[in-house]
mmCIF file of C-alpha atoms in Angstrom:
data_model
loop_
_atom_site.group_PDB
_atom_site.id
_atom_site.type_symbol
_atom_site.label_atom_id
_atom_site.label_comp_id
_atom_site.label_asym_id
_atom_site.label_seq_id
_atom_site.Cartn_x
_atom_site.Cartn_y
_atom_site.Cartn_z
ATOM 1 C CA MET G 1 18.942 8.896 8.426
ATOM 2 C CA THR G 2 17.444 5.460 8.317
ATOM 3 C CA ALA G 3 19.194 2.916 5.692
ATOM 4 C CA PRO G 4 17.729 2.294 2.714
ATOM 5 C CA VAL G 5 15.293 -0.757 1.993
ATOM 6 C CA PHE G 6 16.135 -2.895 -0.876
ATOM 7 C CA VAL G 7 14.433 -5.815 -1.949
ATOM 8 C CA VAL G 8 15.411 -9.337 -1.681
ATOM 9 C CA GLU G 9 13.776 -12.933 -2.226
ATOM 10 C CA THR G 10 11.666 -14.517 0.866
ATOM 11 C CA ASP G 11 13.885 -17.899 0.373
ATOM 12 C CA ARG G 12 17.313 -15.554 0.181
ATOM 13 C CA LEU G 13 16.361 -14.081 3.397
ATOM 14 C CA ALA G 14 14.727 -17.186 5.273
ATOM 15 C CA GLY G 15 16.825 -18.902 7.854
ATOM 16 C CA ILE G 16 19.858 -16.189 7.613
ATOM 17 C CA ALA G 17 21.379 -15.809 10.708
ATOM 18 C CA PRO G 18 23.499 -12.736 12.232
ATOM 19 C CA GLY G 19 26.775 -13.244 11.077
ATOM 20 C CA GLY G 20 25.724 -14.235 7.620
ATOM 21 C CA LEU G 21 26.315 -12.930 3.998
ATOM 22 C CA VAL G 22 23.438 -12.150 1.664
ATOM 23 C CA ARG G 23 24.166 -11.092 -1.836
ATOM 24 C CA LEU G 24 22.388 -8.189 -2.944
ATOM 25 C CA ASP G 25 22.160 -8.539 -7.193
ATOM 26 C CA GLY G 26 19.726 -8.094 -10.271
ATOM 27 C CA PRO G 27 18.297 -4.659 -10.395
ATOM 28 C CA GLU G 28 17.983 -3.816 -6.709
ATOM 29 C CA GLY G 29 21.922 -4.835 -6.514
ATOM 30 C CA ARG G 30 22.627 -2.316 -9.490
ATOM 31 C CA HIS G 31 20.130 0.729 -8.049
ATOM 32 C CA ALA G 32 22.557 -0.141 -4.684
ATOM 33 C CA ALA G 33 26.064 0.184 -6.259
ATOM 34 C CA ALA G 34 25.363 2.059 -8.929
ATOM 35 C CA VAL G 35 23.420 4.534 -7.962
ATOM 36 C CA LYS G 36 23.032 5.310 -4.352
ATOM 37 C CA ARG G 37 27.420 4.207 -5.101
ATOM 38 C CA LEU G 38 26.973 2.331 -1.649
ATOM 39 C CA GLU G 39 30.849 0.973 -0.221
ATOM 40 C CA PRO G 40 31.346 -1.121 2.099
ATOM 41 C CA GLY G 41 30.958 -0.395 5.527
ATOM 42 C CA GLU G 42 27.317 1.321 5.232
ATOM 43 C CA ALA G 43 23.988 0.524 6.650
ATOM 44 C CA VAL G 44 21.395 -1.564 4.714
ATOM 45 C CA THR G 45 18.083 -3.244 4.922
ATOM 46 C CA LEU G 46 16.759 -6.211 3.206
ATOM 47 C CA ALA G 47 13.151 -6.383 2.854
ATOM 48 C CA ASP G 48 10.911 -9.254 0.858
ATOM 49 C CA GLY G 49 8.248 -7.430 1.144
ATOM 50 C CA LEU G 50 5.725 -9.453 3.269
ATOM 51 C CA GLY G 51 7.368 -8.539 6.782
ATOM 52 C CA LEU G 52 10.485 -9.943 6.817
ATOM 53 C CA GLY G 53 13.213 -7.965 7.377
ATOM 54 C CA VAL G 54 17.150 -8.167 7.741
ATOM 55 C CA GLU G 55 19.795 -5.157 8.989
ATOM 56 C CA GLY G 56 22.860 -5.139 8.091
ATOM 57 C CA THR G 57 26.068 -3.746 6.377
ATOM 58 C CA VAL G 58 27.616 -3.644 3.109
ATOM 59 C CA ALA G 59 30.569 -5.390 3.315
ATOM 60 C CA ALA G 60 31.790 -5.929 -0.335
ATOM 61 C CA VAL G 61 31.186 -4.321 -3.398
ATOM 62 C CA HIS G 62 31.341 -5.921 -6.972
ATOM 63 C CA GLY G 63 31.304 -3.630 -9.636
ATOM 64 C CA LYS G 64 27.976 -1.854 -10.539
ATOM 65 C CA ASP G 65 25.871 -4.374 -10.281
ATOM 66 C CA ALA G 66 25.973 -6.595 -6.786
ATOM 67 C CA LEU G 67 27.427 -5.890 -3.086
ATOM 68 C CA ASP G 68 27.476 -8.474 -0.406
ATOM 69 C CA VAL G 69 25.552 -7.589 2.789
ATOM 70 C CA THR G 70 26.699 -8.835 6.457
ATOM 71 C CA VAL G 71 23.325 -9.441 8.625
ATOM 72 C CA LEU G 72 23.426 -8.339 11.993
ATOM 73 C CA SER G 73 19.784 -9.054 12.738
ATOM 74 C CA VAL G 74 16.723 -10.790 11.189
ATOM 75 C CA ARG G 75 13.053 -8.884 12.307
ATOM 76 C CA GLN G 76 10.085 -10.749 11.494
ATOM 77 C CA GLU G 77 7.401 -7.804 11.392
ATOM 78 C CA PRO G 78 3.758 -9.513 12.547
ATOM 79 C CA ALA G 79 0.653 -9.080 10.564
ATOM 80 C CA PRO G 80 -1.005 -5.174 10.888
ATOM 81 C CA ALA G 81 -3.822 -5.875 13.235
ATOM 82 C CA PRO G 82 -6.581 -4.356 12.580
ATOM 83 C CA ARG G 83 -5.672 -4.469 8.790
ATOM 84 C CA ILE G 84 -6.522 -1.473 6.883
ATOM 85 C CA ILE G 85 -7.829 -1.598 3.583
ATOM 86 C CA VAL G 86 -8.737 1.401 1.312
ATOM 87 C CA VAL G 87 -11.180 0.383 -1.809
ATOM 88 C CA GLN G 88 -9.750 2.963 -4.466
ATOM 89 C CA ALA G 89 -11.968 4.180 -7.395
ATOM 90 C CA LEU G 90 -9.830 4.956 -10.381
ATOM 91 C CA PRO G 91 -8.997 8.405 -10.716
ATOM 92 C CA LYS G 92 -7.985 10.393 -13.776
ATOM 93 C CA GLY G 93 -4.730 10.320 -15.309
ATOM 94 C CA ASP G 94 -2.062 9.384 -13.162
ATOM 95 C CA ARG G 95 -3.959 10.314 -9.525
ATOM 96 C CA GLY G 96 -3.932 6.600 -9.153
ATOM 97 C CA GLU G 97 -0.871 6.169 -8.404
ATOM 98 C CA LEU G 98 -0.366 9.142 -6.286
ATOM 99 C CA ALA G 99 -2.843 7.924 -4.201
ATOM 100 C CA VAL G 100 -1.088 4.724 -4.033
ATOM 101 C CA GLU G 101 1.982 6.044 -3.340
ATOM 102 C CA THR G 102 1.266 8.289 -0.049
ATOM 103 C CA MET G 103 -1.223 5.430 1.092
ATOM 104 C CA THR G 104 1.949 3.381 1.171
ATOM 105 C CA GLU G 105 3.265 5.570 2.830
ATOM 106 C CA VAL G 106 1.013 6.430 6.153
ATOM 107 C CA GLY G 107 0.442 2.698 6.247
ATOM 108 C CA VAL G 108 -2.572 1.105 4.672
ATOM 109 C CA ASP G 109 -2.035 -2.852 4.532
ATOM 110 C CA VAL G 110 -4.365 -3.415 1.319
ATOM 111 C CA VAL G 111 -5.339 -0.801 -1.998
ATOM 112 C CA ILE G 112 -8.451 -2.819 -4.394
ATOM 113 C CA PRO G 113 -8.930 -0.945 -6.918
ATOM 114 C CA TRP G 114 -12.795 0.276 -8.033
ATOM 115 C CA ALA G 115 -14.255 0.082 -11.530
ATOM 116 C CA ALA G 116 -17.118 2.508 -9.984
ATOM 117 C CA SER G 117 -19.596 3.197 -12.281
ATOM 118 C CA ARG G 118 -18.761 7.204 -12.544
ATOM 119 C CA CYS G 119 -15.168 6.804 -13.414
ATOM 120 C CA ILE G 120 -14.010 8.391 -16.648
ATOM 121 C CA THR G 121 -10.778 5.965 -16.172
ATOM 122 C CA GLN G 122 -11.451 2.690 -17.251
ATOM 123 C CA TRP G 123 -9.304 0.119 -16.884
ATOM 124 C CA LYS G 124 -9.639 -2.571 -20.138
ATOM 125 C CA GLY G 125 -7.568 -4.975 -21.818
ATOM 126 C CA ASP G 126 -3.454 -4.349 -22.101
ATOM 127 C CA ARG G 127 -4.471 -0.898 -20.596
ATOM 128 C CA GLY G 128 -5.551 -2.991 -17.843
ATOM 129 C CA ALA G 129 -2.961 -4.892 -16.929
ATOM 130 C CA LYS G 130 -0.654 -2.070 -17.073
ATOM 131 C CA ALA G 131 -2.596 0.113 -15.226
ATOM 132 C CA LEU G 132 -1.975 -1.855 -12.650
ATOM 133 C CA ALA G 133 1.079 -3.380 -12.838
ATOM 134 C CA LYS G 134 2.179 0.840 -12.503
ATOM 135 C CA TRP G 135 -0.112 0.704 -9.219
ATOM 136 C CA ARG G 136 2.097 -2.616 -8.041
ATOM 137 C CA ALA G 137 4.867 -0.835 -9.026
ATOM 138 C CA THR G 138 4.199 2.184 -6.755
ATOM 139 C CA ALA G 139 3.157 0.350 -4.338
ATOM 140 C CA ARG G 140 6.677 -1.094 -4.097
ATOM 141 C CA GLU G 141 8.870 2.033 -4.847
ATOM 142 C CA ALA G 142 6.594 3.547 -1.782
ATOM 143 C CA GLY G 143 7.429 1.005 0.200
ATOM 144 C CA LYS G 144 10.643 1.123 0.246
ATOM 145 C CA GLN G 145 11.047 4.965 0.447
ATOM 146 C CA SER G 146 9.392 5.038 3.797
ATOM 147 C CA ARG G 147 11.177 2.272 5.203
ATOM 148 C CA ARG G 148 8.442 -0.416 5.489
ATOM 149 C CA LEU G 149 9.573 -3.933 5.832
ATOM 150 C CA ARG G 150 5.615 -5.306 4.582
ATOM 151 C CA PHE G 151 4.726 -3.652 0.970
ATOM 152 C CA PRO G 152 0.545 -3.545 0.367
ATOM 153 C CA ASP G 153 -0.910 -5.784 -1.344
ATOM 154 C CA VAL G 154 -2.352 -4.019 -4.228
ATOM 155 C CA ARG G 155 -5.272 -6.631 -5.454
ATOM 156 C CA GLU G 156 -6.902 -6.942 -9.060
ATOM 157 C CA LEU G 157 -9.400 -4.880 -10.081
ATOM 158 C CA MET G 158 -13.288 -5.346 -8.803
ATOM 159 C CA THR G 159 -16.502 -4.387 -9.849
ATOM 160 C CA THR G 160 -19.249 -3.491 -6.783
ATOM 161 C CA ARG G 161 -20.883 -6.819 -7.332
ATOM 162 C CA GLN G 162 -17.487 -7.839 -6.348
ATOM 163 C CA LEU G 163 -17.025 -5.901 -3.654
ATOM 164 C CA ALA G 164 -19.986 -7.002 -1.442
ATOM 165 C CA PRO G 165 -18.416 -10.098 -0.208
ATOM 166 C CA VAL G 166 -15.639 -8.437 0.516
ATOM 167 C CA LEU G 167 -17.082 -5.799 2.690
ATOM 168 C CA ALA G 168 -20.311 -8.064 4.291
ATOM 169 C CA SER G 169 -16.566 -10.170 5.540
ATOM 170 C CA ALA G 170 -15.078 -7.176 7.027
ATOM 171 C CA ALA G 171 -14.952 -6.328 10.573
ATOM 172 C CA PHE G 172 -15.940 -2.808 9.742
ATOM 173 C CA ALA G 173 -16.595 -0.401 6.202
ATOM 174 C CA ALA G 174 -17.156 2.944 5.689
ATOM 175 C CA VAL G 175 -18.053 5.093 2.693
ATOM 176 C CA LEU G 176 -16.471 8.024 2.528
ATOM 177 C CA HIS G 177 -19.514 10.998 1.014
ATOM 178 C CA GLU G 178 -19.510 14.074 2.093
ATOM 179 C CA GLU G 179 -23.131 13.703 2.923
ATOM 180 C CA GLY G 180 -22.261 10.951 5.654
ATOM 181 C CA SER G 181 -24.253 11.276 9.219
ATOM 182 C CA ALA G 182 -21.529 9.328 11.045
ATOM 183 C CA PRO G 183 -18.199 11.384 11.876
ATOM 184 C CA LEU G 184 -15.506 8.574 10.937
ATOM 185 C CA ALA G 185 -13.767 10.031 13.816
ATOM 186 C CA THR G 186 -15.955 8.786 16.195
ATOM 187 C CA ALA G 187 -17.298 5.712 15.041
ATOM 188 C CA PRO G 188 -16.584 2.425 17.191
ATOM 189 C CA LEU G 189 -13.675 -0.151 15.742
ATOM 190 C CA PRO G 190 -13.552 -3.030 16.607
ATOM 191 C CA GLU G 191 -9.914 -4.230 17.787
ATOM 192 C CA THR G 192 -9.224 -6.505 15.362
ATOM 193 C CA GLY G 193 -9.819 -7.560 12.055
ATOM 194 C CA ASP G 194 -10.621 -5.558 8.425
ATOM 195 C CA LEU G 195 -11.111 -1.673 8.146
ATOM 196 C CA ILE G 196 -12.358 -1.069 4.826
ATOM 197 C CA LEU G 197 -12.386 2.605 3.381
ATOM 198 C CA ILE G 198 -14.310 3.114 0.235
ATOM 199 C CA VAL G 199 -13.547 6.738 -1.791
ATOM 200 C CA GLY G 200 -15.133 7.109 -4.453
ATOM 201 C CA PRO G 201 -14.356 8.909 -8.118
ATOM 202 C CA GLU G 202 -14.580 12.250 -8.715
ATOM 203 C CA GLY G 203 -17.850 12.387 -9.822
ATOM 204 C CA GLY G 204 -18.768 10.711 -6.898
ATOM 205 C CA VAL G 205 -20.489 7.008 -5.612
ATOM 206 C CA SER G 206 -23.791 6.494 -7.181
ATOM 207 C CA PRO G 207 -27.092 6.162 -5.268
ATOM 208 C CA ASP G 208 -27.259 2.713 -6.378
ATOM 209 C CA GLU G 209 -23.596 1.897 -5.239
ATOM 210 C CA LEU G 210 -24.716 3.621 -1.869
ATOM 211 C CA ALA G 211 -27.571 1.044 -1.554
ATOM 212 C CA ALA G 212 -25.468 -2.197 -2.587
ATOM 213 C CA PHE G 213 -23.008 -1.256 -0.059
ATOM 214 C CA ALA G 214 -25.316 -0.486 2.687
ATOM 215 C CA GLU G 215 -27.064 -3.749 2.080
ATOM 216 C CA ALA G 216 -23.244 -5.334 2.383
ATOM 217 C CA GLY G 217 -23.022 -3.690 5.755
ATOM 218 C CA ALA G 218 -20.462 -0.349 4.653
ATOM 219 C CA ALA G 219 -22.415 2.682 5.538
ATOM 220 C CA PRO G 220 -21.411 6.387 4.160
ATOM 221 C CA HIS G 221 -19.304 8.456 7.000
ATOM 222 C CA ARG G 222 -17.827 12.050 6.572
ATOM 223 C CA LEU G 223 -14.218 12.647 7.199
ATOM 224 C CA GLY G 224 -14.494 16.472 7.577
ATOM 225 C CA PRO G 225 -15.929 20.179 6.678
ATOM 226 C CA SER G 226 -13.902 19.855 3.317
ATOM 227 C CA VAL G 227 -14.755 17.730 0.438
ATOM 228 C CA LEU G 228 -10.837 16.396 -0.315
ATOM 229 C CA ARG G 229 -10.443 14.583 -4.596
ATOM 230 C CA THR G 230 -10.498 11.191 -4.370
ATOM 231 C CA SER G 231 -6.330 10.804 -4.847
ATOM 232 C CA THR G 232 -6.205 12.008 -1.125
ATOM 233 C CA ALA G 233 -9.033 10.956 0.768
ATOM 234 C CA GLY G 234 -7.504 7.556 1.345
ATOM 235 C CA VAL G 235 -4.670 8.984 2.871
ATOM 236 C CA ALA G 236 -6.541 10.824 5.354
ATOM 237 C CA ALA G 237 -8.780 7.993 6.479
ATOM 238 C CA GLY G 238 -6.301 5.579 6.460
ATOM 239 C CA ALA G 239 -4.114 8.234 8.884
ATOM 240 C CA LEU G 240 -7.046 8.566 10.783
ATOM 241 C CA LEU G 241 -7.738 5.024 11.173
ATOM 242 C CA LEU G 242 -3.964 4.176 11.925
ATOM 243 C CA GLY G 243 -3.791 6.832 14.679
ATOM 244 C CA ARG G 244 -6.904 5.724 16.289
ATOM 245 C CA THR G 245 -6.449 2.015 16.359
ATOM 246 C CA GLY G 246 -2.859 2.495 18.364
ATOM 247 C CA ARG G 247 -0.627 1.192 15.186
ATOM 248 C CA TRP G 248 0.986 4.953 14.911
ATOM 249 C CA GLY G 249 1.675 4.389 18.846
#
């Protein structure tokens, strides 16, 4: 079984060398000591969520709030290439968090919440801030659970108009649409740059949105013979691209 991952600030890991000690405290330290009940000698991984990680073993446990980790090795995970970005329309209920969780598990790099015209859910004011915080917390926890050193970047909510320049700068962009004539499984893919997938809401992507995306360079592509829910389409498409680009190799 792989070692559990705990998050530590970058400045506490930067410059550390094998043989050094890192103190794990705060909420992560309490989780390790009181919930996981780790003991001296057990393996742990410390990560900053930005690609820097430390493999080590527990040296000492300090009550239920902290423990010391002896560093065995340090590794810096390179930036992903190509980078997989999913533009996720806001789903109903907790399906947004489910989408973020599973996309994190498969290896998606960036998630952009999208206020599509047919979204039932709306992020406004405090409600929007809380919902975005939940998405980001979900990405962090799922990143730990899936043993990632680099967690997904969950960005601010965007409108269709705001997405246009993001799509125009991508190396490849596709709208997942059941009526797309081009299959995503055979679309030509670049070796570097950003690969962007747009996932619509339960009510679908509107004709005006399809036109705006096409003008920005994102054509409709079909994923397969079945129609997936908005909370699972990004996971399936992201996994397909991760396999096709060799990132899963």
